[in-house]
Amino acid sequence: MPVGRARWKECLMTPSSSAAVAFLGIGLMGSRQARRLLDAGYDLTVWNRSREKAEALTPLGARVVDTASQAVQDAEIVVLMLENGGIVTDVLFNQGVTEALRPGTILVDMSSIKPAEAQDHARLLAERGVHHIDAPVSGGTVGAEQGTLAIMAGGDAKAFSRVKPVLEVMGRPVHVGPHGAGQLAKLANQIIVGVTIGAVAEALLLAERGGADPARVREALRGGFAESRILELHGQRMVERDFVTKGRSVTHLKDLDNALDAAERLSLQEVPYTALTADLFRGLIENAGDLDHSGLLVELERRNGSPV
């Protein structure tokens, strides 16, 4: 049954380090985030579709359960880190999670999904007195392990302030607006990262074709106006041709497609950089597989007559 707004706000409590937290999704990112919560002393219950991944956290003090609904039934805070919006919707509304959540629970969805999906989830959860924060992240597995993730949060400001101490264990949370705004911020991040990776790849390809040493060109550009984390890290991967996946191209393409969907919903007529970068990622995946996203260089080489 729906819970009145007055009762809902009464249920909103400030979590302590002894708060019961449920974490759904123990993948490359989630496993590292969960470890940080355990290290910080949180009482953590974890669930993953492949139980063996969650079992790796048992020696650190995590309680592993068989179903997502079991994980959340006693939680004050629920954190989701799942692959896409369809999976988030299925877990929340088809696996008994919503029914198992207690009124006043704060659900923090750190998955990267469509803003419209986050808004729908917030509305449906509010009907049951559950607070929803969409809080996607940037920083990759290194940031997750080190607790330095950029966390972009959308939703009720009061709910965000209550859950902020938990998020600070995992990174640097910033409240950016209402429900769905966190996802919009993540899409902005992915546009900037993707377009910049493409620009670095194109620039190094141009330099190499003209006879310059790409490694020396990258070194020469460092410290000037072209300096960026992308030039530093992804440029180095391009120079070394190290395309072992650290940031999945499939995931980046999903985010760019979500950005195109959001742009259409917001009646933006042209987003050419996003559209072109999505096309490059699509070509990369079709022709070379799910390489690291710095592998855009491989796709540009292919389009310019170089073998993959």
PDB file of C-alpha atoms in Angstrom:
ATOM      1  CA  MET A   1       0.000   0.000   0.000  1.00  0.00           C
ATOM      2  CA  PRO A   2       1.205   3.534  -0.723  1.00  0.00           C
ATOM      3  CA  VAL A   3       2.692   5.402   2.228  1.00  0.00           C
ATOM      4  CA  GLY A   4       1.722   9.026   2.935  1.00  0.00           C
ATOM      5  CA  ARG A   5       4.355  11.695   2.304  1.00  0.00           C
ATOM      6  CA  ALA A   6       4.437  12.707   5.991  1.00  0.00           C
ATOM      7  CA  ARG A   7       5.197   9.144   7.077  1.00  0.00           C
ATOM      8  CA  TRP A   8       7.667   8.819   4.204  1.00  0.00           C
ATOM      9  CA  LYS A   9       9.699  11.799   5.410  1.00  0.00           C
ATOM     10  CA  GLU A  10       9.576  10.538   9.005  1.00  0.00           C
ATOM     11  CA  CYS A  11      11.141   7.307   7.763  1.00  0.00           C
ATOM     12  CA  LEU A  12      14.083   9.138   6.246  1.00  0.00           C
ATOM     13  CA  MET A  13      16.931   8.578   8.697  1.00  0.00           C
ATOM     14  CA  THR A  14      20.599   9.465   8.532  1.00  0.00           C
ATOM     15  CA  PRO A  15      22.551   6.227   7.976  1.00  0.00           C
ATOM     16  CA  SER A  16      25.480   5.447  10.253  1.00  0.00           C
ATOM     17  CA  SER A  17      28.458   3.202   9.573  1.00  0.00           C
ATOM     18  CA  SER A  18      26.428   0.448  11.231  1.00  0.00           C
ATOM     19  CA  ALA A  19      23.572   0.863   8.759  1.00  0.00           C
ATOM     20  CA  ALA A  20      22.349  -2.284   7.033  1.00  0.00           C
ATOM     21  CA  VAL A  21      23.226  -1.976   3.336  1.00  0.00           C
ATOM     22  CA  ALA A  22      22.241  -4.274   0.478  1.00  0.00           C
ATOM     23  CA  PHE A  23      24.355  -4.303  -2.680  1.00  0.00           C
ATOM     24  CA  LEU A  24      22.881  -5.784  -5.858  1.00  0.00           C
ATOM     25  CA  GLY A  25      25.324  -6.451  -8.705  1.00  0.00           C
ATOM     26  CA  ILE A  26      28.799  -7.741  -7.875  1.00  0.00           C
ATOM     27  CA  GLY A  27      30.572  -7.258 -11.188  1.00  0.00           C
ATOM     28  CA  LEU A  28      33.831  -5.526 -12.065  1.00  0.00           C
ATOM     29  CA  MET A  29      32.665  -2.254 -10.514  1.00  0.00           C
ATOM     30  CA  GLY A  30      30.286  -3.524  -7.868  1.00  0.00           C
ATOM     31  CA  SER A  31      32.757  -5.943  -6.318  1.00  0.00           C
ATOM     32  CA  ARG A  32      35.215  -3.121  -5.685  1.00  0.00           C
ATOM     33  CA  GLN A  33      32.577  -0.739  -4.365  1.00  0.00           C
ATOM     34  CA  ALA A  34      31.235  -3.423  -2.037  1.00  0.00           C
ATOM     35  CA  ARG A  35      34.732  -4.072  -0.707  1.00  0.00           C
ATOM     36  CA  ARG A  36      35.070  -0.420   0.242  1.00  0.00           C
ATOM     37  CA  LEU A  37      31.765  -0.504   2.108  1.00  0.00           C
ATOM     38  CA  LEU A  38      32.894  -3.600   4.000  1.00  0.00           C
ATOM     39  CA  ASP A  39      36.215  -1.956   4.840  1.00  0.00           C
ATOM     40  CA  ALA A  40      34.278   1.050   6.178  1.00  0.00           C
ATOM     41  CA  GLY A  41      32.377  -1.207   8.564  1.00  0.00           C
ATOM     42  CA  TYR A  42      28.969  -1.365   6.915  1.00  0.00           C
ATOM     43  CA  ASP A  43      26.747  -4.388   7.545  1.00  0.00           C
ATOM     44  CA  LEU A  44      26.560  -5.592   3.951  1.00  0.00           C
ATOM     45  CA  THR A  45      24.272  -8.117   2.288  1.00  0.00           C
ATOM     46  CA  VAL A  46      25.120  -8.853  -1.339  1.00  0.00           C
ATOM     47  CA  TRP A  47      23.393 -10.486  -4.283  1.00  0.00           C
ATOM     48  CA  ASN A  48      24.527 -11.253  -7.801  1.00  0.00           C
ATOM     49  CA  ARG A  49      22.983 -13.308 -10.584  1.00  0.00           C
ATOM     50  CA  SER A  50      26.178 -15.407 -10.572  1.00  0.00           C
ATOM     51  CA  ARG A  51      26.447 -16.243  -6.892  1.00  0.00           C
ATOM     52  CA  GLU A  52      30.118 -17.241  -7.079  1.00  0.00           C
ATOM     53  CA  LYS A  53      31.130 -13.626  -7.749  1.00  0.00           C
ATOM     54  CA  ALA A  54      29.350 -12.518  -4.584  1.00  0.00           C
ATOM     55  CA  GLU A  55      30.874 -15.379  -2.576  1.00  0.00           C
ATOM     56  CA  ALA A  56      34.309 -13.788  -3.019  1.00  0.00           C
ATOM     57  CA  LEU A  57      33.178 -11.135  -0.504  1.00  0.00           C
ATOM     58  CA  THR A  58      32.227 -13.633   2.205  1.00  0.00           C
ATOM     59  CA  PRO A  59      35.710 -13.701   3.825  1.00  0.00           C
ATOM     60  CA  LEU A  60      35.474  -9.911   4.163  1.00  0.00           C
ATOM     61  CA  GLY A  61      32.235 -10.133   6.132  1.00  0.00           C
ATOM     62  CA  ALA A  62      29.531  -9.903   3.495  1.00  0.00           C
ATOM     63  CA  ARG A  63      26.351 -11.932   3.780  1.00  0.00           C
ATOM     64  CA  VAL A  64      25.492 -13.583   0.459  1.00  0.00           C
ATOM     65  CA  VAL A  65      21.882 -14.437  -0.367  1.00  0.00           C
ATOM     66  CA  ASP A  66      20.211 -16.278  -3.220  1.00  0.00           C
ATOM     67  CA  THR A  67      17.664 -13.665  -4.314  1.00  0.00           C
ATOM     68  CA  ALA A  68      17.586  -9.915  -4.704  1.00  0.00           C
ATOM     69  CA  SER A  69      14.430  -9.685  -2.604  1.00  0.00           C
ATOM     70  CA  GLN A  70      16.162 -11.468   0.289  1.00  0.00           C
ATOM     71  CA  ALA A  71      19.023  -8.999   0.103  1.00  0.00           C
ATOM     72  CA  VAL A  72      16.865  -5.893   0.547  1.00  0.00           C
ATOM     73  CA  GLN A  73      14.269  -6.965   3.082  1.00  0.00           C
ATOM     74  CA  ASP A  74      16.149  -5.661   6.139  1.00  0.00           C
ATOM     75  CA  ALA A  75      18.205  -2.950   4.432  1.00  0.00           C
ATOM     76  CA  GLU A  76      18.140   0.753   5.252  1.00  0.00           C
ATOM     77  CA  ILE A  77      20.056   1.510   2.063  1.00  0.00           C
ATOM     78  CA  VAL A  78      20.053  -0.463  -1.177  1.00  0.00           C
ATOM     79  CA  VAL A  79      22.747   0.073  -3.812  1.00  0.00           C
ATOM     80  CA  LEU A  80      22.337  -1.181  -7.376  1.00  0.00           C
ATOM     81  CA  MET A  81      25.187  -1.578  -9.857  1.00  0.00           C
ATOM     82  CA  LEU A  82      23.660  -3.447 -12.785  1.00  0.00           C
ATOM     83  CA  GLU A  83      24.413  -3.607 -16.496  1.00  0.00           C
ATOM     84  CA  ASN A  84      21.552  -1.670 -18.054  1.00  0.00           C
ATOM     85  CA  GLY A  85      18.091  -0.241 -17.566  1.00  0.00           C
ATOM     86  CA  GLY A  86      16.276  -3.384 -18.631  1.00  0.00           C
ATOM     87  CA  ILE A  87      18.060  -5.427 -15.979  1.00  0.00           C
ATOM     88  CA  VAL A  88      17.429  -2.753 -13.330  1.00  0.00           C
ATOM     89  CA  THR A  89      13.713  -2.754 -14.171  1.00  0.00           C
ATOM     90  CA  ASP A  90      13.566  -6.554 -14.048  1.00  0.00           C
ATOM     91  CA  VAL A  91      15.365  -6.793 -10.705  1.00  0.00           C
ATOM     92  CA  LEU A  92      13.286  -4.061  -9.083  1.00  0.00           C
ATOM     93  CA  PHE A  93       9.835  -4.937 -10.350  1.00  0.00           C
ATOM     94  CA  ASN A  94       9.861  -8.575 -11.499  1.00  0.00           C
ATOM     95  CA  GLN A  95      11.955 -10.223  -8.784  1.00  0.00           C
ATOM     96  CA  GLY A  96      10.046  -9.105  -5.702  1.00  0.00           C
ATOM     97  CA  VAL A  97      12.470  -6.354  -4.680  1.00  0.00           C
ATOM     98  CA  THR A  98       9.965  -3.510  -4.610  1.00  0.00           C
ATOM     99  CA  GLU A  99       7.571  -5.531  -2.433  1.00  0.00           C
ATOM    100  CA  ALA A 100      10.401  -6.453  -0.048  1.00  0.00           C
ATOM    101  CA  LEU A 101      11.658  -2.889   0.455  1.00  0.00           C
ATOM    102  CA  ARG A 102      10.645  -1.212   3.705  1.00  0.00           C
ATOM    103  CA  PRO A 103       9.093   2.282   3.653  1.00  0.00           C
ATOM    104  CA  GLY A 104      11.820   4.855   4.227  1.00  0.00           C
ATOM    105  CA  THR A 105      14.520   2.789   2.527  1.00  0.00           C
ATOM    106  CA  ILE A 106      16.847   4.777   0.287  1.00  0.00           C
ATOM    107  CA  LEU A 107      17.560   3.015  -2.992  1.00  0.00           C
ATOM    108  CA  VAL A 108      20.654   4.276  -4.794  1.00  0.00           C
ATOM    109  CA  ASP A 109      20.889   3.138  -8.400  1.00  0.00           C
ATOM    110  CA  MET A 110      24.504   3.519  -9.523  1.00  0.00           C
ATOM    111  CA  SER A 111      23.864   1.756 -12.840  1.00  0.00           C
ATOM    112  CA  SER A 112      24.070   3.756 -16.069  1.00  0.00           C
ATOM    113  CA  ILE A 113      20.561   3.807 -17.544  1.00  0.00           C
ATOM    114  CA  LYS A 114      18.274   6.162 -19.456  1.00  0.00           C
ATOM    115  CA  PRO A 115      17.142   9.284 -17.559  1.00  0.00           C
ATOM    116  CA  ALA A 116      13.526   8.423 -18.407  1.00  0.00           C
ATOM    117  CA  GLU A 117      13.982   4.976 -16.855  1.00  0.00           C
ATOM    118  CA  ALA A 118      15.379   6.515 -13.663  1.00  0.00           C
ATOM    119  CA  GLN A 119      12.398   8.875 -13.472  1.00  0.00           C
ATOM    120  CA  ASP A 120       9.937   6.000 -13.927  1.00  0.00           C
ATOM    121  CA  HIS A 121      11.672   3.959 -11.243  1.00  0.00           C
ATOM    122  CA  ALA A 122      11.622   6.914  -8.827  1.00  0.00           C
ATOM    123  CA  ARG A 123       7.889   7.421  -9.373  1.00  0.00           C
ATOM    124  CA  LEU A 124       6.995   3.762  -8.858  1.00  0.00           C
ATOM    125  CA  LEU A 125       9.166   3.432  -5.755  1.00  0.00           C
ATOM    126  CA  ALA A 126       7.756   6.639  -4.263  1.00  0.00           C
ATOM    127  CA  GLU A 127       4.311   5.051  -4.358  1.00  0.00           C
ATOM    128  CA  ARG A 128       5.639   2.555  -1.807  1.00  0.00           C
ATOM    129  CA  GLY A 129       7.398   5.138   0.329  1.00  0.00           C
ATOM    130  CA  VAL A 130      10.872   4.267  -0.955  1.00  0.00           C
ATOM    131  CA  HIS A 131      13.352   7.042  -1.781  1.00  0.00           C
ATOM    132  CA  HIS A 132      15.207   6.804  -5.079  1.00  0.00           C
ATOM    133  CA  ILE A 133      18.558   8.359  -5.997  1.00  0.00           C
ATOM    134  CA  ASP A 134      20.052   7.838  -9.454  1.00  0.00           C
ATOM    135  CA  ALA A 135      23.802   8.021  -8.943  1.00  0.00           C
ATOM    136  CA  PRO A 136      25.833   6.723 -11.893  1.00  0.00           C
ATOM    137  CA  VAL A 137      29.611   6.919 -11.688  1.00  0.00           C
ATOM    138  CA  SER A 138      32.734   7.632 -13.683  1.00  0.00           C
ATOM    139  CA  GLY A 139      36.251   6.506 -12.908  1.00  0.00           C
ATOM    140  CA  GLY A 140      36.311   2.856 -13.903  1.00  0.00           C
ATOM    141  CA  THR A 141      37.576  -0.057 -11.875  1.00  0.00           C
ATOM    142  CA  VAL A 142      40.577   1.932 -10.637  1.00  0.00           C
ATOM    143  CA  GLY A 143      38.302   4.618  -9.219  1.00  0.00           C
ATOM    144  CA  ALA A 144      36.028   1.980  -7.689  1.00  0.00           C
ATOM    145  CA  GLU A 145      38.968   0.279  -6.011  1.00  0.00           C
ATOM    146  CA  GLN A 146      40.508   3.503  -4.727  1.00  0.00           C
ATOM    147  CA  GLY A 147      37.231   5.129  -3.709  1.00  0.00           C
ATOM    148  CA  THR A 148      37.714   8.065  -6.068  1.00  0.00           C
ATOM    149  CA  LEU A 149      34.673   7.654  -8.320  1.00  0.00           C
ATOM    150  CA  ALA A 150      32.897  10.723  -9.622  1.00  0.00           C
ATOM    151  CA  ILE A 151      29.320  10.154  -8.447  1.00  0.00           C
ATOM    152  CA  MET A 152      26.562  12.187 -10.135  1.00  0.00           C
ATOM    153  CA  ALA A 153      23.365  12.059  -8.103  1.00  0.00           C
ATOM    154  CA  GLY A 154      19.820  12.972  -9.013  1.00  0.00           C
ATOM    155  CA  GLY A 155      16.759  12.923  -6.766  1.00  0.00           C
ATOM    156  CA  ASP A 156      15.448  14.519  -3.596  1.00  0.00           C
ATOM    157  CA  ALA A 157      18.134  16.685  -1.985  1.00  0.00           C
ATOM    158  CA  LYS A 158      17.196  15.584   1.523  1.00  0.00           C
ATOM    159  CA  ALA A 159      17.441  11.903   0.604  1.00  0.00           C
ATOM    160  CA  PHE A 160      20.808  12.585  -1.023  1.00  0.00           C
ATOM    161  CA  SER A 161      22.138  14.283   2.105  1.00  0.00           C
ATOM    162  CA  ARG A 162      21.135  11.248   4.174  1.00  0.00           C
ATOM    163  CA  VAL A 163      22.915   8.775   1.934  1.00  0.00           C
ATOM    164  CA  LYS A 164      25.917  10.982   1.138  1.00  0.00           C
ATOM    165  CA  PRO A 165      28.174   9.433   3.845  1.00  0.00           C
ATOM    166  CA  VAL A 166      27.730   6.027   2.207  1.00  0.00           C
ATOM    167  CA  LEU A 167      28.501   7.414  -1.235  1.00  0.00           C
ATOM    168  CA  GLU A 168      31.603   9.181   0.088  1.00  0.00           C
ATOM    169  CA  VAL A 169      33.099   5.784   0.915  1.00  0.00           C
ATOM    170  CA  MET A 170      33.040   5.072  -2.817  1.00  0.00           C
ATOM    171  CA  GLY A 171      33.977   8.467  -4.244  1.00  0.00           C
ATOM    172  CA  ARG A 172      33.006  12.115  -4.591  1.00  0.00           C
ATOM    173  CA  PRO A 173      29.209  12.493  -4.749  1.00  0.00           C
ATOM    174  CA  VAL A 174      27.627  15.672  -6.120  1.00  0.00           C
ATOM    175  CA  HIS A 175      23.883  16.322  -6.186  1.00  0.00           C
ATOM    176  CA  VAL A 176      23.122  17.642  -9.679  1.00  0.00           C
ATOM    177  CA  GLY A 177      19.330  17.957  -9.730  1.00  0.00           C
ATOM    178  CA  PRO A 178      16.019  16.063  -9.618  1.00  0.00           C
ATOM    179  CA  HIS A 179      15.319  12.451 -10.549  1.00  0.00           C
ATOM    180  CA  GLY A 180      17.091  11.554 -13.793  1.00  0.00           C
ATOM    181  CA  ALA A 181      19.620  14.378 -13.524  1.00  0.00           C
ATOM    182  CA  GLY A 182      22.345  12.007 -12.354  1.00  0.00           C
ATOM    183  CA  GLN A 183      21.873   9.957 -15.490  1.00  0.00           C
ATOM    184  CA  LEU A 184      21.986  13.089 -17.649  1.00  0.00           C
ATOM    185  CA  ALA A 185      25.282  14.049 -15.997  1.00  0.00           C
ATOM    186  CA  LYS A 186      26.671  10.574 -16.707  1.00  0.00           C
ATOM    187  CA  LEU A 187      25.637  10.856 -20.350  1.00  0.00           C
ATOM    188  CA  ALA A 188      27.399  14.224 -20.514  1.00  0.00           C
ATOM    189  CA  ASN A 189      30.495  12.535 -19.099  1.00  0.00           C
ATOM    190  CA  GLN A 190      30.333   9.752 -21.670  1.00  0.00           C
ATOM    191  CA  ILE A 191      29.901  12.187 -24.546  1.00  0.00           C
ATOM    192  CA  ILE A 192      32.978  14.146 -23.441  1.00  0.00           C
ATOM    193  CA  VAL A 193      35.057  11.009 -22.861  1.00  0.00           C
ATOM    194  CA  GLY A 194      34.005   9.304 -26.105  1.00  0.00           C
ATOM    195  CA  VAL A 195      34.454  12.342 -28.323  1.00  0.00           C
ATOM    196  CA  THR A 196      37.848  13.073 -26.757  1.00  0.00           C
ATOM    197  CA  ILE A 197      39.032   9.479 -27.223  1.00  0.00           C
ATOM    198  CA  GLY A 198      38.056   9.779 -30.877  1.00  0.00           C
ATOM    199  CA  ALA A 199      39.876  13.095 -31.217  1.00  0.00           C
ATOM    200  CA  VAL A 200      43.068  11.711 -29.653  1.00  0.00           C
ATOM    201  CA  ALA A 201      42.912   8.620 -31.877  1.00  0.00           C
ATOM    202  CA  GLU A 202      42.400  10.703 -35.033  1.00  0.00           C
ATOM    203  CA  ALA A 203      45.212  13.081 -34.106  1.00  0.00           C
ATOM    204  CA  LEU A 204      47.707  10.293 -33.423  1.00  0.00           C
ATOM    205  CA  LEU A 205      46.702   8.509 -36.623  1.00  0.00           C
ATOM    206  CA  LEU A 206      47.284  11.704 -38.606  1.00  0.00           C
ATOM    207  CA  ALA A 207      50.689  12.194 -36.975  1.00  0.00           C
ATOM    208  CA  GLU A 208      51.729   8.581 -37.617  1.00  0.00           C
ATOM    209  CA  ARG A 209      50.642   8.677 -41.273  1.00  0.00           C
ATOM    210  CA  GLY A 210      52.740  11.782 -41.793  1.00  0.00           C
ATOM    211  CA  GLY A 211      55.870  10.159 -40.415  1.00  0.00           C
ATOM    212  CA  ALA A 212      55.850  11.541 -36.870  1.00  0.00           C
ATOM    213  CA  ASP A 213      56.377   9.282 -33.878  1.00  0.00           C
ATOM    214  CA  PRO A 214      52.962   9.031 -32.130  1.00  0.00           C
ATOM    215  CA  ALA A 215      54.621   8.478 -28.749  1.00  0.00           C
ATOM    216  CA  ARG A 216      56.721  11.627 -29.162  1.00  0.00           C
ATOM    217  CA  VAL A 217      53.728  13.588 -30.433  1.00  0.00           C
ATOM    218  CA  ARG A 218      51.757  12.600 -27.352  1.00  0.00           C
ATOM    219  CA  GLU A 219      54.708  13.627 -25.184  1.00  0.00           C
ATOM    220  CA  ALA A 220      55.006  16.964 -26.975  1.00  0.00           C
ATOM    221  CA  LEU A 221      51.296  17.724 -26.478  1.00  0.00           C
ATOM    222  CA  ARG A 222      51.363  17.047 -22.746  1.00  0.00           C
ATOM    223  CA  GLY A 223      51.054  20.236 -20.716  1.00  0.00           C
ATOM    224  CA  GLY A 224      49.578  22.282 -23.563  1.00  0.00           C
ATOM    225  CA  PHE A 225      45.924  23.044 -24.240  1.00  0.00           C
ATOM    226  CA  ALA A 226      45.442  19.494 -25.580  1.00  0.00           C
ATOM    227  CA  GLU A 227      46.385  17.973 -22.225  1.00  0.00           C
ATOM    228  CA  SER A 228      43.719  15.749 -20.687  1.00  0.00           C
ATOM    229  CA  ARG A 229      43.305  12.503 -18.787  1.00  0.00           C
ATOM    230  CA  ILE A 230      42.276  10.969 -22.106  1.00  0.00           C
ATOM    231  CA  LEU A 231      45.534  12.012 -23.795  1.00  0.00           C
ATOM    232  CA  GLU A 232      47.460  10.800 -20.750  1.00  0.00           C
ATOM    233  CA  LEU A 233      45.836   7.393 -20.242  1.00  0.00           C
ATOM    234  CA  HIS A 234      44.064   6.438 -23.444  1.00  0.00           C
ATOM    235  CA  GLY A 235      46.727   8.045 -25.593  1.00  0.00           C
ATOM    236  CA  GLN A 236      49.302   5.846 -23.873  1.00  0.00           C
ATOM    237  CA  ARG A 237      47.181   2.764 -24.560  1.00  0.00           C
ATOM    238  CA  MET A 238      47.031   3.749 -28.229  1.00  0.00           C
ATOM    239  CA  VAL A 239      50.787   4.238 -28.424  1.00  0.00           C
ATOM    240  CA  GLU A 240      51.372   0.864 -26.772  1.00  0.00           C
ATOM    241  CA  ARG A 241      48.463  -0.718 -28.683  1.00  0.00           C
ATOM    242  CA  ASP A 242      47.155  -2.023 -25.383  1.00  0.00           C
ATOM    243  CA  PHE A 243      43.458  -2.540 -26.068  1.00  0.00           C
ATOM    244  CA  VAL A 244      42.800  -5.081 -23.331  1.00  0.00           C
ATOM    245  CA  THR A 245      39.446  -4.019 -21.906  1.00  0.00           C
ATOM    246  CA  LYS A 246      39.583  -1.575 -19.038  1.00  0.00           C
ATOM    247  CA  GLY A 247      36.579   0.397 -20.235  1.00  0.00           C
ATOM    248  CA  ARG A 248      34.191  -1.667 -22.387  1.00  0.00           C
ATOM    249  CA  SER A 249      33.296  -0.322 -25.817  1.00  0.00           C
ATOM    250  CA  VAL A 250      29.925  -2.076 -25.591  1.00  0.00           C
ATOM    251  CA  THR A 251      29.122  -0.177 -22.410  1.00  0.00           C
ATOM    252  CA  HIS A 252      30.272   3.128 -23.883  1.00  0.00           C
ATOM    253  CA  LEU A 253      28.101   2.577 -26.953  1.00  0.00           C
ATOM    254  CA  LYS A 254      25.107   1.825 -24.710  1.00  0.00           C
ATOM    255  CA  ASP A 255      25.645   5.151 -22.937  1.00  0.00           C
ATOM    256  CA  LEU A 256      25.973   7.076 -26.204  1.00  0.00           C
ATOM    257  CA  ASP A 257      22.793   5.453 -27.508  1.00  0.00           C
ATOM    258  CA  ASN A 258      21.093   6.493 -24.273  1.00  0.00           C
ATOM    259  CA  ALA A 259      22.377  10.030 -24.858  1.00  0.00           C
ATOM    260  CA  LEU A 260      20.887  10.029 -28.352  1.00  0.00           C
ATOM    261  CA  ASP A 261      17.591   8.807 -26.892  1.00  0.00           C
ATOM    262  CA  ALA A 262      17.654  11.577 -24.284  1.00  0.00           C
ATOM    263  CA  ALA A 263      18.456  14.184 -26.928  1.00  0.00           C
ATOM    264  CA  GLU A 264      15.449  13.078 -28.975  1.00  0.00           C
ATOM    265  CA  ARG A 265      13.183  13.216 -25.929  1.00  0.00           C
ATOM    266  CA  LEU A 266      14.459  16.738 -25.190  1.00  0.00           C
ATOM    267  CA  SER A 267      13.808  17.809 -28.812  1.00  0.00           C
ATOM    268  CA  LEU A 268      17.446  18.495 -29.592  1.00  0.00           C
ATOM    269  CA  GLN A 269      17.656  18.530 -33.382  1.00  0.00           C
ATOM    270  CA  GLU A 270      21.367  17.801 -33.798  1.00  0.00           C
ATOM    271  CA  VAL A 271      23.988  16.186 -31.582  1.00  0.00           C
ATOM    272  CA  PRO A 272      26.586  15.439 -34.271  1.00  0.00           C
ATOM    273  CA  TYR A 273      29.552  14.624 -32.051  1.00  0.00           C
ATOM    274  CA  THR A 274      27.548  12.068 -30.061  1.00  0.00           C
ATOM    275  CA  ALA A 275      26.095  10.507 -33.211  1.00  0.00           C
ATOM    276  CA  LEU A 276      29.465  10.213 -34.946  1.00  0.00           C
ATOM    277  CA  THR A 277      31.190   8.764 -31.886  1.00  0.00           C
ATOM    278  CA  ALA A 278      28.410   6.207 -31.450  1.00  0.00           C
ATOM    279  CA  ASP A 279      28.848   5.218 -35.090  1.00  0.00           C
ATOM    280  CA  LEU A 280      32.590   4.752 -34.553  1.00  0.00           C
ATOM    281  CA  PHE A 281      32.008   2.544 -31.514  1.00  0.00           C
ATOM    282  CA  ARG A 282      29.428   0.524 -33.441  1.00  0.00           C
ATOM    283  CA  GLY A 283      31.946  -0.070 -36.232  1.00  0.00           C
ATOM    284  CA  LEU A 284      34.669  -0.997 -33.746  1.00  0.00           C
ATOM    285  CA  ILE A 285      32.488  -3.598 -32.030  1.00  0.00           C
ATOM    286  CA  GLU A 286      31.244  -5.083 -35.316  1.00  0.00           C
ATOM    287  CA  ASN A 287      34.719  -5.377 -36.821  1.00  0.00           C
ATOM    288  CA  ALA A 288      37.086  -5.916 -33.890  1.00  0.00           C
ATOM    289  CA  GLY A 289      34.949  -6.884 -30.913  1.00  0.00           C
ATOM    290  CA  ASP A 290      34.540  -5.393 -27.462  1.00  0.00           C
ATOM    291  CA  LEU A 291      37.987  -3.828 -27.084  1.00  0.00           C
ATOM    292  CA  ASP A 292      38.892  -1.152 -24.596  1.00  0.00           C
ATOM    293  CA  HIS A 293      37.291   2.118 -25.682  1.00  0.00           C
ATOM    294  CA  SER A 294      40.720   3.478 -26.615  1.00  0.00           C
ATOM    295  CA  GLY A 295      40.389   0.952 -29.457  1.00  0.00           C
ATOM    296  CA  LEU A 296      38.578   3.647 -31.462  1.00  0.00           C
ATOM    297  CA  LEU A 297      42.032   4.031 -33.008  1.00  0.00           C
ATOM    298  CA  VAL A 298      41.600   0.550 -34.525  1.00  0.00           C
ATOM    299  CA  GLU A 299      38.313   1.540 -36.127  1.00  0.00           C
ATOM    300  CA  LEU A 300      39.776   4.752 -37.555  1.00  0.00           C
ATOM    301  CA  GLU A 301      42.681   2.754 -38.964  1.00  0.00           C
ATOM    302  CA  ARG A 302      40.249   0.332 -40.556  1.00  0.00           C
ATOM    303  CA  ARG A 303      38.272   3.143 -42.150  1.00  0.00           C
ATOM    304  CA  ASN A 304      41.506   4.559 -43.537  1.00  0.00           C
ATOM    305  CA  GLY A 305      42.707   1.356 -45.116  1.00  0.00           C
ATOM    306  CA  SER A 306      44.714  -0.224 -42.308  1.00  0.00           C
ATOM    307  CA  PRO A 307      44.056  -3.815 -41.277  1.00  0.00           C
ATOM    308  CA  VAL A 308      42.340  -4.448 -37.942  1.00  0.00           C
TER     309      VAL A 308
END
